[in-house]
Coordinates of C-alpha atoms in Angstrom, one line a residue:
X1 CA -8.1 -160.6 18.4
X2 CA -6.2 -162.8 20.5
X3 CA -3.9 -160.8 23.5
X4 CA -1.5 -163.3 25.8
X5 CA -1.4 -162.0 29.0
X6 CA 2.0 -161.7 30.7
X7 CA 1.9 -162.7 34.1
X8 CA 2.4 -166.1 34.5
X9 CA 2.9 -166.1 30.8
X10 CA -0.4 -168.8 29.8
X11 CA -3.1 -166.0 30.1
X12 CA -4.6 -165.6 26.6
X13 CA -7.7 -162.7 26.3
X14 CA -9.9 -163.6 23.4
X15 CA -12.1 -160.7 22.1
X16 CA -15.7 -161.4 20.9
X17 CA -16.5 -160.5 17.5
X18 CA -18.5 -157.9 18.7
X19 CA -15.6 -156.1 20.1
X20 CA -13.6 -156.6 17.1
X21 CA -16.2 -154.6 15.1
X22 CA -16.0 -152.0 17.9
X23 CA -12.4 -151.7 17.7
X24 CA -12.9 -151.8 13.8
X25 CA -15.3 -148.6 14.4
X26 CA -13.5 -146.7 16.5
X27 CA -10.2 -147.0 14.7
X28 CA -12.3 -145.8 11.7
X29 CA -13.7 -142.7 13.3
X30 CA -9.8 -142.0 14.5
X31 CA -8.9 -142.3 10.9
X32 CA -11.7 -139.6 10.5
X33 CA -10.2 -137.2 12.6
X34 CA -12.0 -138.7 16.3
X35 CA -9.5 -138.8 19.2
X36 CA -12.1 -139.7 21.3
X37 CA -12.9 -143.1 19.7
X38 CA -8.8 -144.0 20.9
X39 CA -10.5 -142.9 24.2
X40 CA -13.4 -144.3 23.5
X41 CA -11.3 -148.2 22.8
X42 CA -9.6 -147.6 26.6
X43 CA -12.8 -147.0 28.1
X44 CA -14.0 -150.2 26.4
X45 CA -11.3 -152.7 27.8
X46 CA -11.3 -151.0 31.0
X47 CA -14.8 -151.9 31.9
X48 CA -15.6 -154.5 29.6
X49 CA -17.8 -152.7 28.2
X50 CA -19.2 -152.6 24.4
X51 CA -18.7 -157.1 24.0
X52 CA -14.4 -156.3 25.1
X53 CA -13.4 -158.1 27.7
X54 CA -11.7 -156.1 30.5
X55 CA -8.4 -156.1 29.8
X56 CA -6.0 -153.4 31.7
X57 CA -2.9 -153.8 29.4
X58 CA -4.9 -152.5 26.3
X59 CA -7.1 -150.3 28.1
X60 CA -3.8 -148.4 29.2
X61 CA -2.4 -148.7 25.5
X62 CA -5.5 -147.2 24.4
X63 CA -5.7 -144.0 26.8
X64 CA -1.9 -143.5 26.2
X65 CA -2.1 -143.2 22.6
X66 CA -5.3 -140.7 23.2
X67 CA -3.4 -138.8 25.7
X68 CA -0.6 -138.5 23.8
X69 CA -2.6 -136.8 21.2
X70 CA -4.1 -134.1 23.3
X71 CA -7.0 -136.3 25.3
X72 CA -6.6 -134.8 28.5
X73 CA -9.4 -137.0 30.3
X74 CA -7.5 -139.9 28.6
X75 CA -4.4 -139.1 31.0
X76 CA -6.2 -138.9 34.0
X77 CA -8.0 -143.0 33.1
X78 CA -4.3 -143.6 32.4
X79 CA -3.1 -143.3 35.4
X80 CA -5.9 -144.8 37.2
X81 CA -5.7 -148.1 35.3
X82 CA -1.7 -147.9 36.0
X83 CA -3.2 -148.1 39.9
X84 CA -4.2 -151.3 39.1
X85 CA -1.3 -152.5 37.1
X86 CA 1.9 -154.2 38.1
X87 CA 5.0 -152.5 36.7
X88 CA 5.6 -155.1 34.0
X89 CA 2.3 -155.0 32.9
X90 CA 2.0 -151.5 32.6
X91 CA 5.7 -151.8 30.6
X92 CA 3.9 -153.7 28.3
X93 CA 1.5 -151.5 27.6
X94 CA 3.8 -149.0 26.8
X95 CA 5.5 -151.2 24.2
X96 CA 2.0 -151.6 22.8
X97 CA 1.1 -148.3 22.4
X98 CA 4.7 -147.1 21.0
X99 CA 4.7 -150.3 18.6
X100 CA 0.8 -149.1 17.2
X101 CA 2.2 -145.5 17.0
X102 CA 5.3 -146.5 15.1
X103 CA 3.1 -149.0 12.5
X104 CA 0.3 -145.8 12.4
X105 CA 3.0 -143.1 11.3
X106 CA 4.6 -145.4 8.8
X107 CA 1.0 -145.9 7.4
X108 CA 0.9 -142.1 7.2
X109 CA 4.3 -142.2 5.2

């Protein structure tokens, strides 16, 4: 998983494979009924935790697709990471999350 960064457009995040499998994981356990593991993926790229690197564009992405399906804790790290976050970036993240959203529920179709 390669993400470009948008601020000063060269930035480019590379994911270890180790935090491919992660997302691989948790995107299975969502698909098993486990909002948490969407919370689980923000929590991950917002502390570089679990082999992601720290990356605040996705971490948002991740808590505002769990908060918008009921994670209430996942609200609250939303907003906290948006502290963090200049408008654009956080913009971005918003077009992430509603593009995943959009590919997930024609999936579901």
């Amino acid at each position: 998983m390669q993400l470009s960064g948008i601020e000063g457009g060269n930035g480019q995040i590379t994911q270890s494979e180790e935090a491919l499998a992660m997302v691989a994981e948790c995107l299975k356990q969502y698909e098993q009924g486990s909002v948490d593991a969407l919370y689980d993926l923000g929590v991950a790229f917002s502390t570089g935790s679990h082999g992601a690197a720290c990356d605040m564009i996705e971490a948002h992405k991740w808590f505002n697709i769990a908060a918008s399906k009921g994670h209430e804790e996942a609200s609250w790290c939303r907003a906290d990471v948006a502290d963090e976050m200049t408008a654009r970036e956080i913009a971005e993240a918003q077009r992430r999350a509603r593009e995943w959203l959009v590919d997930g529920s024609r999936r579901a179709a």
